[in-house]
Short mmCIF file of C-alpha atoms and ligand atoms in Angstrom, two decimals:
data_model
loop_
_atom_site.label_atom_id
_atom_site.label_comp_id
_atom_site.label_asym_id
_atom_site.label_seq_id
_atom_site.Cartn_x
_atom_site.Cartn_y
_atom_site.Cartn_z
CA UNK A 262 -59.83 -11.07 15.15
CA UNK A 263 -59.05 -13.15 12.10
CA UNK A 264 -56.92 -10.81 9.86
CA UNK A 265 -56.03 -11.97 6.35
CA UNK A 266 -52.43 -10.46 5.30
CA UNK A 267 -51.55 -9.36 1.88
CA UNK A 268 -48.48 -11.84 0.89
CA UNK A 269 -45.61 -9.98 -1.06
CA UNK A 270 -44.41 -13.03 -2.66
CA UNK A 271 -44.43 -16.66 -2.74
CA UNK A 272 -40.92 -18.17 -3.96
CA UNK A 273 -41.24 -21.56 -5.28
CA UNK A 274 -38.36 -23.98 -5.85
CA UNK A 275 -36.29 -22.05 -3.18
CA UNK A 276 -33.09 -23.62 -1.82
CA UNK A 277 -32.56 -21.41 0.84
CA UNK A 278 -34.51 -20.64 4.21
CA UNK A 279 -34.53 -24.14 5.02
CA UNK A 280 -33.64 -27.79 4.40
CA UNK A 281 -34.32 -29.05 0.99
CA UNK A 282 -36.56 -27.60 -1.86
CA UNK A 283 -38.93 -25.09 -0.52
CA UNK A 284 -41.52 -22.68 -1.01
CA UNK A 285 -41.32 -19.22 1.05
CA UNK A 286 -43.91 -17.06 1.76
CA UNK A 287 -43.12 -13.47 2.24
CA UNK A 288 -45.95 -11.80 4.43
CA UNK A 289 -46.63 -7.96 4.33
CA UNK A 290 -46.60 -6.15 7.26
CA UNK A 291 -44.21 -6.02 10.08
CA UNK A 292 -43.79 -4.03 13.67
CA UNK A 293 -40.07 -3.14 13.06
CA UNK A 294 -38.89 -0.44 10.47
CA UNK A 295 -35.24 -1.64 10.47
CA UNK A 296 -33.22 1.04 8.54
CA UNK A 297 -31.39 -1.95 6.74
CA UNK A 298 -34.29 -4.29 5.91
CA UNK A 299 -33.92 -6.25 2.76
CA UNK A 300 -37.47 -6.74 2.29
CA UNK A 301 -38.68 -2.88 2.74
CA UNK A 302 -41.78 -3.70 0.46
CA UNK A 303 -42.83 -6.22 3.31
CA UNK A 304 -42.90 -3.76 6.09
CA UNK A 305 -46.26 -1.95 5.42
CA UNK A 306 -49.56 -4.14 5.54
CA UNK A 307 -51.21 -2.35 2.73
CA UNK A 308 -50.86 -2.98 -0.97
CA UNK A 309 -47.93 -0.76 -2.62
CA UNK A 310 -46.89 0.33 -5.97
CA UNK A 311 -43.45 -0.30 -7.21
CA UNK A 312 -41.99 1.54 -10.23
CA UNK A 313 -39.07 0.55 -11.65
CA UNK A 314 -37.50 3.26 -14.14
CA UNK A 315 -35.62 1.19 -16.14
CA UNK A 316 -38.58 -0.79 -17.66
CA UNK A 317 -40.63 2.04 -18.24
CA UNK A 318 -40.93 2.98 -22.06
CA UNK A 319 -42.73 6.07 -21.49
CA UNK A 320 -45.85 4.85 -23.31
CA UNK A 321 -48.08 7.21 -21.22
CA UNK A 322 -51.02 4.68 -20.82
CA UNK A 323 -50.57 4.90 -17.16
CA UNK A 324 -50.93 8.66 -17.08
CA UNK A 325 -54.17 8.11 -19.45
CA UNK A 326 -56.01 5.92 -17.09
CA UNK A 327 -54.99 7.77 -13.93
CA UNK A 328 -58.09 9.50 -12.65
CA UNK A 329 -56.23 11.40 -9.92
CA UNK A 330 -53.57 12.70 -12.02
CA UNK A 331 -50.98 11.49 -9.94
CA UNK A 332 -48.76 10.36 -12.64
CA UNK A 333 -46.36 12.46 -14.23
CA UNK A 334 -43.93 11.11 -16.88
CA UNK A 335 -41.45 13.79 -15.93
CA UNK A 336 -41.17 12.39 -12.23
CA UNK A 337 -38.47 10.35 -11.63
CA UNK A 338 -40.63 8.25 -9.21
CA UNK A 339 -43.56 8.35 -11.90
CA UNK A 340 -46.13 8.74 -9.22
CA UNK A 341 -47.08 11.66 -6.85
CA UNK A 342 -48.03 9.28 -3.90
CA UNK A 343 -50.05 12.16 -2.08
CA UNK A 344 -52.48 11.98 -4.90
CA UNK A 345 -52.54 8.40 -5.54
CA UNK A 346 -56.11 6.29 -4.30
CA UNK A 347 -54.26 2.97 -4.87
CA UNK A 348 -56.96 2.11 -7.26
CA UNK A 349 -54.15 -0.36 -9.19
CA UNK A 350 -55.50 1.27 -12.82
CA UNK A 351 -51.96 2.27 -13.88
CA UNK A 352 -50.68 -1.33 -13.34
CA UNK A 353 -53.34 -3.13 -15.40
CA UNK A 354 -52.42 -1.04 -18.31
CA UNK A 355 -48.44 -1.08 -17.77
CA UNK A 356 -47.44 -3.74 -20.24
CA UNK A 357 -43.73 -3.51 -19.48
CA UNK A 358 -44.09 -4.28 -16.08
CA UNK A 359 -42.65 -1.25 -14.65
CA UNK A 360 -45.60 -0.56 -12.52
CA UNK A 361 -46.00 -3.51 -9.92
CA UNK A 362 -48.42 -4.28 -7.71
CA UNK A 363 -46.96 -5.37 -4.04
CA UNK A 364 -49.26 -7.44 -2.08
CA UNK A 365 -51.74 -10.11 -3.25
CA UNK A 366 -54.73 -11.49 -0.75
CA UNK A 367 -55.05 -15.14 -0.42
CA UNK A 368 -57.69 -16.98 1.89
CA UNK A 369 -55.71 -19.50 4.23
CA UNK A 370 -57.36 -22.28 2.21
CA UNK A 371 -56.33 -21.02 -0.95
CA UNK A 372 -52.53 -20.25 0.03
CA UNK A 373 -52.25 -23.94 1.55
CA UNK A 374 -53.66 -25.62 -1.58
CA UNK A 375 -51.21 -23.71 -3.68
CA UNK A 376 -48.32 -24.71 -1.20
CA UNK A 377 -49.48 -28.02 -1.55
CA UNK A 378 -48.88 -28.28 -5.14
CA UNK A 379 -45.21 -28.79 -4.53
CA UNK A 380 -45.62 -31.31 -2.04
CA UNK A 381 -43.95 -33.95 -4.09
CA UNK A 382 -40.64 -31.75 -4.37
CA UNK A 383 -40.97 -31.35 -0.63
CA UNK A 384 -40.96 -35.11 0.05
CA UNK A 385 -38.26 -35.92 -2.52
CA UNK A 386 -35.72 -33.25 -1.24
CA UNK A 387 -36.54 -33.29 2.48
CA UNK A 388 -37.58 -29.74 2.03
CA UNK A 389 -41.07 -27.86 3.02
CA UNK A 390 -42.60 -24.53 3.68
CA UNK A 391 -40.91 -21.54 5.11
CA UNK A 392 -43.06 -18.29 6.24
CA UNK A 393 -41.29 -15.21 6.34
CA UNK A 394 -41.98 -11.52 5.81
CA UNK A 395 -42.56 -9.15 6.86
CA UNK A 396 -43.35 -10.85 10.45
CA UNK A 397 -45.64 -13.65 9.97
CA UNK A 398 -46.25 -14.08 13.36
CA UNK A 399 -48.23 -11.02 13.58
CA UNK A 400 -51.26 -13.07 11.68
CA UNK A 401 -51.48 -16.03 14.24
CA UNK A 402 -55.13 -16.89 13.43
CA UNK A 403 -54.54 -16.73 9.60
CA UNK A 404 -51.14 -18.66 9.80
CA UNK A 405 -52.56 -21.07 12.18
CA UNK A 406 -55.29 -22.13 9.52
CA UNK A 407 -52.48 -22.64 6.98
CA UNK A 408 -49.87 -24.61 9.07
CA UNK A 409 -52.97 -26.72 10.31
CA UNK A 410 -53.45 -27.75 6.36
CA UNK A 411 -49.82 -28.09 6.00
CA UNK A 412 -49.08 -30.35 9.05
CA UNK A 413 -52.28 -32.87 7.94
CA UNK A 414 -49.87 -33.88 5.17
CA UNK A 415 -46.89 -33.76 7.39
CA UNK A 416 -45.05 -30.73 5.50
CA UNK A 417 -41.67 -29.60 7.52
CA UNK A 418 -42.43 -26.04 8.40
CA UNK A 419 -40.33 -23.31 9.17
CA UNK A 420 -40.87 -19.67 10.12
CA UNK A 421 -38.40 -16.87 10.14
CA UNK A 422 -39.17 -14.17 12.88
CA UNK A 423 -38.11 -10.92 14.37
CA UNK A 424 -39.37 -12.06 17.46
CA UNK A 425 -41.59 -9.24 18.11
CA UNK A 426 -44.71 -10.70 19.01
CA UNK A 427 -47.40 -11.97 21.84
CA UNK A 428 -45.70 -14.85 23.22
CA UNK A 429 -48.71 -16.59 24.57
CA UNK A 430 -50.70 -16.22 21.06
CA UNK A 431 -47.41 -17.62 19.26
CA UNK A 432 -46.94 -20.28 21.62
CA UNK A 433 -50.69 -21.59 21.24
CA UNK A 434 -51.28 -20.73 17.54
CA UNK A 435 -48.24 -21.30 15.80
CA UNK A 436 -45.32 -23.15 17.98
CA UNK A 437 -47.12 -26.51 17.82
CA UNK A 438 -46.93 -26.87 14.11
CA UNK A 439 -43.26 -25.78 13.55
CA UNK A 440 -40.01 -27.62 13.03
CA UNK A 441 -37.55 -24.94 12.45
CA UNK A 442 -37.42 -21.88 13.94
CA UNK A 443 -35.14 -18.85 12.63
CA UNK A 444 -35.30 -15.99 15.34
CA UNK A 445 -33.52 -12.88 14.37
CA UNK A 446 -31.66 -10.89 16.82
CA UNK A 447 -29.82 -7.91 15.87
CA UNK A 448 -28.57 -5.92 18.70
CA UNK A 449 -27.71 -6.37 22.37
CA UNK A 450 -28.42 -2.84 23.61
CA UNK A 451 -32.43 -1.79 23.92
CA UNK A 452 -31.28 1.86 22.72
CA UNK A 453 -29.29 0.84 19.73
CA UNK A 454 -32.44 -1.73 18.81
CA UNK A 455 -34.90 1.23 19.06
CA UNK A 456 -32.51 3.67 17.07
CA UNK A 457 -32.24 1.34 14.17
CA UNK A 458 -35.61 -0.88 14.31
CA UNK A 459 -37.94 1.58 15.56
CA UNK A 460 -38.55 -0.62 18.67
CA UNK A 461 -36.84 -1.52 21.75
CA UNK A 462 -35.75 -5.32 21.86
CA UNK A 463 -37.17 -6.24 25.29
CA UNK A 464 -39.89 -7.91 24.23
CA UNK A 465 -38.02 -9.98 21.39
CA UNK A 466 -35.30 -11.09 24.12
CA UNK A 467 -38.21 -12.09 26.63
CA UNK A 468 -39.93 -13.81 23.99
CA UNK A 469 -36.62 -15.91 23.14
CA UNK A 470 -35.85 -16.83 26.60
CA UNK A 471 -39.63 -17.99 26.90
CA UNK A 472 -39.44 -19.92 23.73
CA UNK A 473 -36.13 -21.98 24.67
CA UNK A 474 -37.53 -22.54 28.09
CA UNK A 475 -40.87 -23.76 26.62
CA UNK A 476 -39.23 -26.03 23.66
CA UNK A 477 -37.82 -28.09 26.62
CA UNK A 478 -40.90 -28.07 28.77
CA UNK A 479 -43.53 -29.18 26.27
CA UNK A 480 -41.14 -31.35 24.20
CA UNK A 481 -41.28 -29.53 21.27
CA UNK A 482 -39.14 -31.02 18.75
CA UNK A 483 -38.71 -27.65 16.91
CA UNK A 484 -35.14 -26.48 16.10
CA UNK A 485 -34.50 -22.45 16.88
CA UNK A 486 -31.67 -21.04 14.95
CA UNK A 487 -30.98 -17.22 15.91
CA UNK A 488 -29.59 -15.48 13.18
CA UNK A 489 -27.59 -12.05 13.61
CA UNK A 490 -27.70 -9.84 10.59
CA UNK A 491 -24.55 -8.53 9.38
CA UNK A 492 -24.79 -4.56 8.77
CA UNK A 493 -21.54 -3.05 8.22
CA UNK A 494 -20.63 -0.59 10.79
CA UNK A 495 -23.90 -1.33 12.67
CA UNK A 496 -24.33 -4.53 14.16
CA UNK A 497 -20.83 -5.78 13.35
CA UNK A 498 -18.74 -4.35 16.21
CA UNK A 499 -17.20 -6.20 18.99
CA UNK A 500 -19.40 -4.58 21.68
CA UNK A 501 -22.59 -5.72 20.11
CA UNK A 502 -21.60 -9.11 19.13
CA UNK A 503 -20.14 -9.78 22.81
CA UNK A 504 -23.53 -8.40 24.17
CA UNK A 505 -25.53 -10.84 21.65
CA UNK A 506 -23.66 -13.85 22.64
CA UNK A 507 -24.17 -13.27 26.30
CA UNK A 508 -27.94 -12.80 25.70
CA UNK A 509 -27.73 -16.29 23.70
CA UNK A 510 -26.11 -18.12 26.41
CA UNK A 511 -28.40 -16.80 28.93
CA UNK A 512 -31.50 -17.79 27.01
CA UNK A 513 -30.16 -21.35 26.30
CA UNK A 514 -29.57 -20.92 22.59
CA UNK A 515 -27.15 -23.40 20.89
CA UNK A 516 -27.48 -22.73 17.27
CA UNK A 517 -26.58 -19.36 15.94
CA UNK A 518 -25.35 -18.00 12.70
CA UNK A 519 -24.30 -14.55 10.91
CA UNK A 520 -26.40 -13.20 8.00
CA UNK A 521 -24.32 -11.62 5.35
CA UNK A 522 -25.18 -8.25 4.60
CA UNK A 523 -27.59 -7.92 1.88
CA UNK A 524 -27.74 -4.32 0.10
CA UNK A 525 -30.61 -5.75 -2.36
CA UNK A 526 -33.40 -4.20 -0.53
CA UNK A 527 -32.00 -0.82 -1.12
CA UNK A 528 -33.22 -0.44 -4.54
CA UNK A 529 -36.78 -1.56 -3.66
CA UNK A 530 -36.66 1.76 -1.35
CA UNK A 531 -36.65 3.98 -4.55
CA UNK A 532 -39.08 1.94 -6.38
CA UNK A 533 -41.34 2.51 -3.52
CA UNK A 534 -40.98 6.19 -3.61
CA UNK A 535 -39.48 6.27 -0.31
CA UNK A 536 -36.42 8.12 1.04
CA UNK A 537 -33.08 6.40 -0.57
CA UNK A 538 -31.14 4.86 2.13
CA UNK A 539 -27.38 6.02 3.16
CA UNK A 540 -26.35 2.20 3.84
CA UNK A 541 -23.61 0.83 1.64
CA UNK A 542 -24.60 -0.34 -1.63
CA UNK A 543 -22.01 -3.35 -2.09
CA UNK A 544 -22.03 -6.58 -0.54
CA UNK A 545 -19.25 -6.70 2.51
CA UNK A 546 -16.01 -8.00 0.93
CA UNK A 547 -15.14 -11.51 1.63
CA UNK A 548 -12.18 -10.57 3.77
CA UNK A 549 -14.38 -8.34 5.74
CA UNK A 550 -16.93 -10.85 5.93
CA UNK A 551 -14.41 -13.55 7.40
CA UNK A 552 -13.33 -11.08 9.80
CA UNK A 553 -16.40 -10.59 11.39
CA UNK A 554 -17.18 -14.39 11.42
CA UNK A 555 -13.59 -15.10 13.08
CA UNK A 556 -14.54 -12.37 15.71
CA UNK A 557 -17.76 -13.83 16.47
CA UNK A 558 -16.16 -17.23 16.51
CA UNK A 559 -13.80 -15.91 19.14
CA UNK A 560 -16.59 -14.49 21.01
CA UNK A 561 -18.44 -17.45 21.37
CA UNK A 562 -15.74 -19.48 22.23
CA UNK A 563 -14.87 -17.06 25.10
CA UNK A 564 -18.72 -17.05 26.17
CA UNK A 565 -19.98 -20.55 25.87
S1 SF4 B 739 -52.96 3.55 -8.58
FE1 SF4 B 739 -54.67 4.75 -9.51
S2 SF4 B 739 -54.61 6.63 -8.40
FE2 SF4 B 739 -52.64 5.68 -8.19
S3 SF4 B 739 -51.12 6.48 -9.84
FE3 SF4 B 739 -52.23 4.39 -10.30
S4 SF4 B 739 -54.01 4.75 -11.33
FE4 SF4 B 739 -53.45 6.79 -10.62
S1 SF4 B 740 -47.80 2.57 -18.60
FE1 SF4 B 740 -45.84 1.48 -17.69
S2 SF4 B 740 -44.43 1.64 -19.28
FE2 SF4 B 740 -45.85 3.05 -20.15
S3 SF4 B 740 -45.30 5.09 -19.21
FE3 SF4 B 740 -46.37 4.05 -17.48
S4 SF4 B 740 -45.00 3.30 -16.19
FE4 SF4 B 740 -43.93 3.55 -18.23
#
């Protein structure tokens, strides 16, 4: 079945998530529920409403148009989400932008066309398009449609994936178009993985092993870079990093990087009316970050 995903955001003129100038497409919907997710607005598949208290002018227009009486200006989060029908009327009248719609629908053709508007920038900078999320690989038919359109123009394509997908479908519909795969590995231990992401990592690791052996086998030119997110006190311990290094060696991974901790998603949890997180609200201190980088470097040296 061809499911059309909602798109959280399309970041144009990005200098991150791959080489050169890129457009980064954030899909909505992810099979994992990482407690440290820095894009929590991309976890659910459906359209959501974010409310930013600091932008609200208390004009009251949202409450006036809400037919289900879900809005109360005295509520800190503004919306009683149990009463909300997600009609979107309040967003349309909120002139200050305090209420925001999260999730827009695009046909595969419309998205491809939009992404190709920046073709000249991709070409002049050695850039391209990166599909991120959420989990873009959860929408193989839709994604294949977009990838085909981009590859016809020989655009460099990267994906960011958590690796929780049906591998055979990924291999057939997505892999043939890829130049770069950012593959997240968070924990070595299945129990730890389940505790912090809601799912075991067995499928993710099996998919990584299969991907590495297939890339050699089919002569794909896709580069695989494993990324390990640094979550202070959760993923940064010696035991976890040693376990990950061992798994990567076994899978034949040659490129790995550490992703510095990003607490920016924590604020979004409140905007979405979800439970606030207990994770640190600040970025890691540079010296702490350096220490973990050094530790991982040593572990890789001992493992490889
Ligand atoms: S989306 Fe509709 S039902 Fe929900 S708070 Fe806004 S106006 Fe009310
Ligand atoms: S319409 Fe927007 S600015 Fe006005 S009260 Fe509602 S949330 Fe605040």
